[in-house]
Short mmCIF file of C-alpha atoms and ligand atoms in Angstrom, two decimals:
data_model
loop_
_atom_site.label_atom_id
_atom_site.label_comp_id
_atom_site.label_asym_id
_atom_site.label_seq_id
_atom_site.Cartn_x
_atom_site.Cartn_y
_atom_site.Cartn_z
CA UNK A 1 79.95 123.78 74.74
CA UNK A 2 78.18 123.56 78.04
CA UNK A 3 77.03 126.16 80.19
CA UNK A 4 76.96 125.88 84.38
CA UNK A 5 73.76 124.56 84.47
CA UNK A 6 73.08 121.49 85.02
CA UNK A 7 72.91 119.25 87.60
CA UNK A 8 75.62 116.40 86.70
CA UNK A 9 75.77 114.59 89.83
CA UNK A 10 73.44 114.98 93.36
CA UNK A 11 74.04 113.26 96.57
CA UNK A 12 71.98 113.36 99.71
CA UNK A 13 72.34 112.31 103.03
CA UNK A 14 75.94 110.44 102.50
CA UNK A 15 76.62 108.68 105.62
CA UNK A 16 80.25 106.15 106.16
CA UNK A 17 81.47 104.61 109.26
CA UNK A 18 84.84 102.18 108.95
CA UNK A 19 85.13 100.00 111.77
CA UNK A 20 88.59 100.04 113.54
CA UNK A 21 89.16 97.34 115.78
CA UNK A 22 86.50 97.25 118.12
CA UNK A 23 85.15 101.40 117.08
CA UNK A 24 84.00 102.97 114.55
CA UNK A 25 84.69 106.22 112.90
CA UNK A 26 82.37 108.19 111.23
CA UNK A 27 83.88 109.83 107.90
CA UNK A 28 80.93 111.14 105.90
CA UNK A 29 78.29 112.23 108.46
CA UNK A 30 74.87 112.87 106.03
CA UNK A 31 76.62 114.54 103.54
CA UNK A 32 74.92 116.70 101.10
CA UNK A 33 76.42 117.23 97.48
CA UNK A 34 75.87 118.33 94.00
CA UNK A 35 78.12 119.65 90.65
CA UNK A 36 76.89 121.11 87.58
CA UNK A 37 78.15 120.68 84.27
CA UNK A 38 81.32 122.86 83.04
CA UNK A 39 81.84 123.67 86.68
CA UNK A 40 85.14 123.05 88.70
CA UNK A 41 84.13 122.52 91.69
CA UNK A 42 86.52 122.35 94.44
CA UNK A 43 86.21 120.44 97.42
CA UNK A 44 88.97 121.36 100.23
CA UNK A 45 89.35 120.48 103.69
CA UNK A 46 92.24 118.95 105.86
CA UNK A 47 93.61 115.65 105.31
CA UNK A 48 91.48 113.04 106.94
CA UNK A 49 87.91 115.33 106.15
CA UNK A 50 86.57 112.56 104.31
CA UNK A 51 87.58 113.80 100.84
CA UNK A 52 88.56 110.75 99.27
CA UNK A 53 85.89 108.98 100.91
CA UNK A 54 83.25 111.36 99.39
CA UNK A 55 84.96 111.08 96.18
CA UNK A 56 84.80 107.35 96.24
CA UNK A 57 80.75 107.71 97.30
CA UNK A 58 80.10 109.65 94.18
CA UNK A 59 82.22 107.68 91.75
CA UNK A 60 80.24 104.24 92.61
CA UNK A 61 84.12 103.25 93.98
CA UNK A 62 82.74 102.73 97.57
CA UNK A 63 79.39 102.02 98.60
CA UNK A 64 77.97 104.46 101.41
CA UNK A 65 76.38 103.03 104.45
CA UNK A 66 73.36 105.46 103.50
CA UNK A 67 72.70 107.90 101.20
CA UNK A 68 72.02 108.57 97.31
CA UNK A 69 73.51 109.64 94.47
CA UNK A 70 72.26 110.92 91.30
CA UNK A 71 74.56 110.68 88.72
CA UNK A 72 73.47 111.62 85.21
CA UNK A 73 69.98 111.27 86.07
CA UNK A 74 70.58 107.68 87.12
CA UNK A 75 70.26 106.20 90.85
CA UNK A 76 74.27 105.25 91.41
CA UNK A 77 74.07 103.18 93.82
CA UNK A 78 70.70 101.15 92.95
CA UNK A 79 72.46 99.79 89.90
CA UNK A 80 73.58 96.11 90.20
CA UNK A 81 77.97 96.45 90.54
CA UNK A 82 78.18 95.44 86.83
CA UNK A 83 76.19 98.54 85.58
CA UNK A 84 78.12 100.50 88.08
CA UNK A 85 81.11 99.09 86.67
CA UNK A 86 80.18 100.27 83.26
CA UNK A 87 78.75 103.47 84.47
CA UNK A 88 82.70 104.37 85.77
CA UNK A 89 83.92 103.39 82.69
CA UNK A 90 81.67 105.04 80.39
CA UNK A 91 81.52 108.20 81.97
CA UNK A 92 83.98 108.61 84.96
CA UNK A 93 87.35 109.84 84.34
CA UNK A 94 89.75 109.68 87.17
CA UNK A 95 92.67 111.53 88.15
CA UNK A 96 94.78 111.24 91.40
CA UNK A 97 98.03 112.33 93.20
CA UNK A 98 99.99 108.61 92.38
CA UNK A 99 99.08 109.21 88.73
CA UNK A 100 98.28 105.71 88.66
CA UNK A 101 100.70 104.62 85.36
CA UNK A 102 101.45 101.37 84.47
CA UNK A 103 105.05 101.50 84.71
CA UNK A 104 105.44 98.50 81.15
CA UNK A 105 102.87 100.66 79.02
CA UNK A 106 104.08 103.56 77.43
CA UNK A 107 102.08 107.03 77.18
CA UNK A 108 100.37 106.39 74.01
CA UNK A 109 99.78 102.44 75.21
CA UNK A 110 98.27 103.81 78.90
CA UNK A 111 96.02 105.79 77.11
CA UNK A 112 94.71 103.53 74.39
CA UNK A 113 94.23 100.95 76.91
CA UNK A 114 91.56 102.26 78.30
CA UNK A 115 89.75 103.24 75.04
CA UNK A 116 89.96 99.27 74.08
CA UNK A 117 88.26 98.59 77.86
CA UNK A 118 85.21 100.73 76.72
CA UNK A 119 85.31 98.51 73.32
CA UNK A 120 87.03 101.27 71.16
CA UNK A 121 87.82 99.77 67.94
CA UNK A 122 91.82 99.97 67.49
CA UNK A 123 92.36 102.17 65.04
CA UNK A 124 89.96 104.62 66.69
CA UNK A 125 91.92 104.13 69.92
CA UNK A 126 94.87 104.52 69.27
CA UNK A 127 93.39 108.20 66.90
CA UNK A 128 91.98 109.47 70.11
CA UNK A 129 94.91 108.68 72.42
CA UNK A 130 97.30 110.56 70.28
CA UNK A 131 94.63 113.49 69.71
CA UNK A 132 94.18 113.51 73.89
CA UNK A 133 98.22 113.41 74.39
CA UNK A 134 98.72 116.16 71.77
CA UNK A 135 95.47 118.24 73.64
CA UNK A 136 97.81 118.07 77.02
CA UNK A 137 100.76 119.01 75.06
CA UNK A 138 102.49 115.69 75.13
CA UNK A 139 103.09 114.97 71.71
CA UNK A 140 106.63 114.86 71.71
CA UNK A 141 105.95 112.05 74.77
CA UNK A 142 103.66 109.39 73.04
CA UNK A 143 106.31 106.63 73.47
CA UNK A 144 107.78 107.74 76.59
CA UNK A 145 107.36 105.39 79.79
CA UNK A 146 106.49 106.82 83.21
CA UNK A 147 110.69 106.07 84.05
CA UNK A 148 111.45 108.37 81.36
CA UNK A 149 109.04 111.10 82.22
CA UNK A 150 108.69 113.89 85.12
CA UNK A 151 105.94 114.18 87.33
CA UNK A 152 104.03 116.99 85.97
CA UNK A 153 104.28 114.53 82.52
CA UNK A 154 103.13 111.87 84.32
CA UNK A 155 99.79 113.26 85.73
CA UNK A 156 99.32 114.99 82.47
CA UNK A 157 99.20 111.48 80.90
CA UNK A 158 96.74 111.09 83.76
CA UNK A 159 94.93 113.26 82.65
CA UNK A 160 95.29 112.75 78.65
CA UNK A 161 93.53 109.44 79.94
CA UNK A 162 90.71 110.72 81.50
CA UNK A 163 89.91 112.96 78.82
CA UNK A 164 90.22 110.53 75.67
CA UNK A 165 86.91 108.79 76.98
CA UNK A 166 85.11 112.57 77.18
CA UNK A 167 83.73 111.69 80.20
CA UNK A 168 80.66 113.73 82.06
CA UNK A 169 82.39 113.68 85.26
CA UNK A 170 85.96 114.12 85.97
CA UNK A 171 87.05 113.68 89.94
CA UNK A 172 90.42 114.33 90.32
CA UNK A 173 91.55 113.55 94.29
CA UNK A 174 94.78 115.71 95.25
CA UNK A 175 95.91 116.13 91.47
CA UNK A 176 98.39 118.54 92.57
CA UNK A 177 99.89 117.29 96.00
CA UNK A 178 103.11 115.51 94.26
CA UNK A 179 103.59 118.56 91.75
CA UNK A 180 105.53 121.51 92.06
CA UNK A 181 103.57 124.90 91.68
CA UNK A 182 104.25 125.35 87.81
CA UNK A 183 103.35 121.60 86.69
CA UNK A 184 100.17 122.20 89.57
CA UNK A 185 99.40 125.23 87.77
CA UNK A 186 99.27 122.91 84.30
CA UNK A 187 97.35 120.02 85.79
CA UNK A 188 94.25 122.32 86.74
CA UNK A 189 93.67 124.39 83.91
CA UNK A 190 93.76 121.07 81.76
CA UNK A 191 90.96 120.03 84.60
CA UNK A 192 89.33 123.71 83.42
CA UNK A 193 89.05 123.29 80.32
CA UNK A 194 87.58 120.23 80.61
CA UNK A 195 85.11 121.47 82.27
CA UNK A 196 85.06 124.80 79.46
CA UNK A 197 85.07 123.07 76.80
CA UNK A 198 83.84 119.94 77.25
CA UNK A 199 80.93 120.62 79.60
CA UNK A 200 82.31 117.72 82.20
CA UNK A 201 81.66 118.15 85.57
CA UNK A 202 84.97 118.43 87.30
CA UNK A 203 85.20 117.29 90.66
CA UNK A 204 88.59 118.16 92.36
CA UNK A 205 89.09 117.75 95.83
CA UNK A 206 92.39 118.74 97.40
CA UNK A 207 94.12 120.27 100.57
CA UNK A 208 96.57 122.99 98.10
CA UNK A 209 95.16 126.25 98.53
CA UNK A 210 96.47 127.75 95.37
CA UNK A 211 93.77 125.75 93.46
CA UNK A 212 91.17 127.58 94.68
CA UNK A 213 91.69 130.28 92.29
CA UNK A 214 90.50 128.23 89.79
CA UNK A 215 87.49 127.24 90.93
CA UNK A 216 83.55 127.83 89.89
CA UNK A 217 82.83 126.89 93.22
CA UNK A 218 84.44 126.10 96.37
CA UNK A 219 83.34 123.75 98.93
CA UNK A 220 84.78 123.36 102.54
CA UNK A 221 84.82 120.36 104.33
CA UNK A 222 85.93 118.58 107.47
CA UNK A 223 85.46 116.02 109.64
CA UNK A 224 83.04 114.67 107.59
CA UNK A 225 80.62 117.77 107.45
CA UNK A 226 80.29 120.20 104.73
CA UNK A 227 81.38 123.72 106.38
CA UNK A 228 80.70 125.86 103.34
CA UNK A 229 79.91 126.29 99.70
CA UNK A 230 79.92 129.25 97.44
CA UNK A 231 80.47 130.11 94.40
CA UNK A 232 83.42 132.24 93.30
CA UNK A 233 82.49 135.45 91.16
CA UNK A 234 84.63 135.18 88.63
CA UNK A 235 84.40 138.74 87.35
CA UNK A 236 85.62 139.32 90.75
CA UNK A 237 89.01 136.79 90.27
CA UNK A 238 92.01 138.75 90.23
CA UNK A 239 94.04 138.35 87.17
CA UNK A 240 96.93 136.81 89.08
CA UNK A 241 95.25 133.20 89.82
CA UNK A 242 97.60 132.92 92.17
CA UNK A 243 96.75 135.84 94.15
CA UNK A 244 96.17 135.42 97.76
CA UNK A 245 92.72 135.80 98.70
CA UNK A 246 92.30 135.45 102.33
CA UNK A 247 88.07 135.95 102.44
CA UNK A 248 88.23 132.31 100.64
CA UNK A 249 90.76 130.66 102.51
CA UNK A 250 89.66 131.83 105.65
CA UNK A 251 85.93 130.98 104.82
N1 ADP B 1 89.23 101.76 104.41
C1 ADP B 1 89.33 102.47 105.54
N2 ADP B 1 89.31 101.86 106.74
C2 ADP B 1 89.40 102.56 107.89
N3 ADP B 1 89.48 103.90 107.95
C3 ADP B 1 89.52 104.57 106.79
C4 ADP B 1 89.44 103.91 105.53
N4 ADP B 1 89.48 104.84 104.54
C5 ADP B 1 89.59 106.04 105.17
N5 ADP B 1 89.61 105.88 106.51
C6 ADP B 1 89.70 106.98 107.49
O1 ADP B 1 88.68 107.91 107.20
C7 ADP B 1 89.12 109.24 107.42
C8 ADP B 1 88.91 110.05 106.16
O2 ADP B 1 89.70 109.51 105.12
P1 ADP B 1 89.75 110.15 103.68
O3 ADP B 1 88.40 110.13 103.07
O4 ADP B 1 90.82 109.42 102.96
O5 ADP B 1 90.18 111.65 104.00
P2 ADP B 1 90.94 112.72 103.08
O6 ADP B 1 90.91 112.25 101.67
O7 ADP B 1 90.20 113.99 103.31
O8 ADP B 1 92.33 112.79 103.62
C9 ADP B 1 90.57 109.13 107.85
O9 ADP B 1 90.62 109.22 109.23
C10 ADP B 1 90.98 107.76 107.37
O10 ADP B 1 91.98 107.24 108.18
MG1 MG B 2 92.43 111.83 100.36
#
């Protein structure tokens, strides 16, 4: 068990331009971030905000034109690609709104996979991909394709994935956008109790509204500027998650 404490990742001064023909648009302008340990912190804000982009910035996906990150105490983007290649796979889980299945493999087999990447012995793989399945309530699914399975399966698998490695940090980019409100409503309190009971820091950013009720902290974004951040009170969260709360939304 991990406590809200610690810093897990810290960026500063995030800056990325694409070039579009013969302009450029500016998507992250100096962004400053950070996440803490058995947090959920939310990051919302309009499609096109720079979301994904950010996401990719902290994950060592997508190398910012300026800026640092600090992710578990190490200088992200300073490592050669190799180490940053290892770094995602050693302590990056990832979840996002295409699930990302391979479509041959089934769930057990999508899982494991990635266990054997990190240099999981076999039988230890394929132990921990059935333990992560069962921990997402997918035991009944372990030989199941993605043809054969629903979408709220499917991003559970996702998830089941993410979680076998026990990673530190856990982004998840839209988790919810292809889900109805039920299956959403599964998806992120899995990503909760990651972060519970697991200590990860989970990194969710997203445009759904109802998510916010699960948050340890909300951030706002858009147009490539953080608007807001604050954390949510949770002795103050009202007992229907779902609740409206207009004083966040409108924030
Ligand atoms: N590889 C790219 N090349 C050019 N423009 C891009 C690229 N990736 C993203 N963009 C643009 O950057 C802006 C922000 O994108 P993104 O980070 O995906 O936003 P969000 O995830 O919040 O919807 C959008 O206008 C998008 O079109
Ligand atoms: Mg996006």
């Amino acid at each position: 068990m991990s406590s809200a404490s610690e810093h897990a990742i810290k960026a500063h001064g995030l800056y990325k331009r694409f070039k579009t023909g013969r302009t450029h648009i500016e998507v992250l302008k100096r962004v400053d971030f950070d996440a803490l340990h058995g947090d959920v912190t939310m990051v919302m804000g309009p499609s096109g905000s720079g979301k994904s982009t950010l996401v990719a910035a902290l994950s060592g996906l997508l190398k910012p034109d300026e800026g640092q990150v600090s992710a578990l105490g190490q200088d992200l983007w300073g490592l050669r690609q190799n180490r940053i290649d290892r770094f995602r796979l050693d302590h990056c889980g990832f979840i996002f709104q295409g699930f990302n299945l391979f479509s041959a493999l089934t769930a057990l087999q999508q899982v494991e996979i990635v266990l054997k990447y990190q240099g999981v012995p076999k039988r230890d793989a394929r132990r921990r991909a059935a333990d992560a399945l069962a921990e997402v309530g997918l035991e009944m699914r372990m030989n199941s394709r993605p043809a054969e399975m629903s979408g709220g399966e499917k991003q559970r698998v996702a998830i089941a994935r993410a979680l076998a490695k026990q990673p530190q940090l856990l982004f998840a980019d839209e988790p919810t956008s292809a889900l109805d409100g039920e299956n959403g409503q599964i998806v992120i309190r899995l990503l909760q109790r990651a972060a519970k009971s697991h200590g990860a820091a989970v990194i969710c950013v997203t445009h759904d509204p109802r998510l916010e009720a699960y948050a340890d902290r909300i951030i706002h974004i858009e147009d490539g500027h953080i608007l807001d951040d604050h954390r949510v009170d949770r002795a103050e969260a009202p007992a229907d998650p779902l609740h409206h709360r207009p004083e966040l939304v409108e924030a």
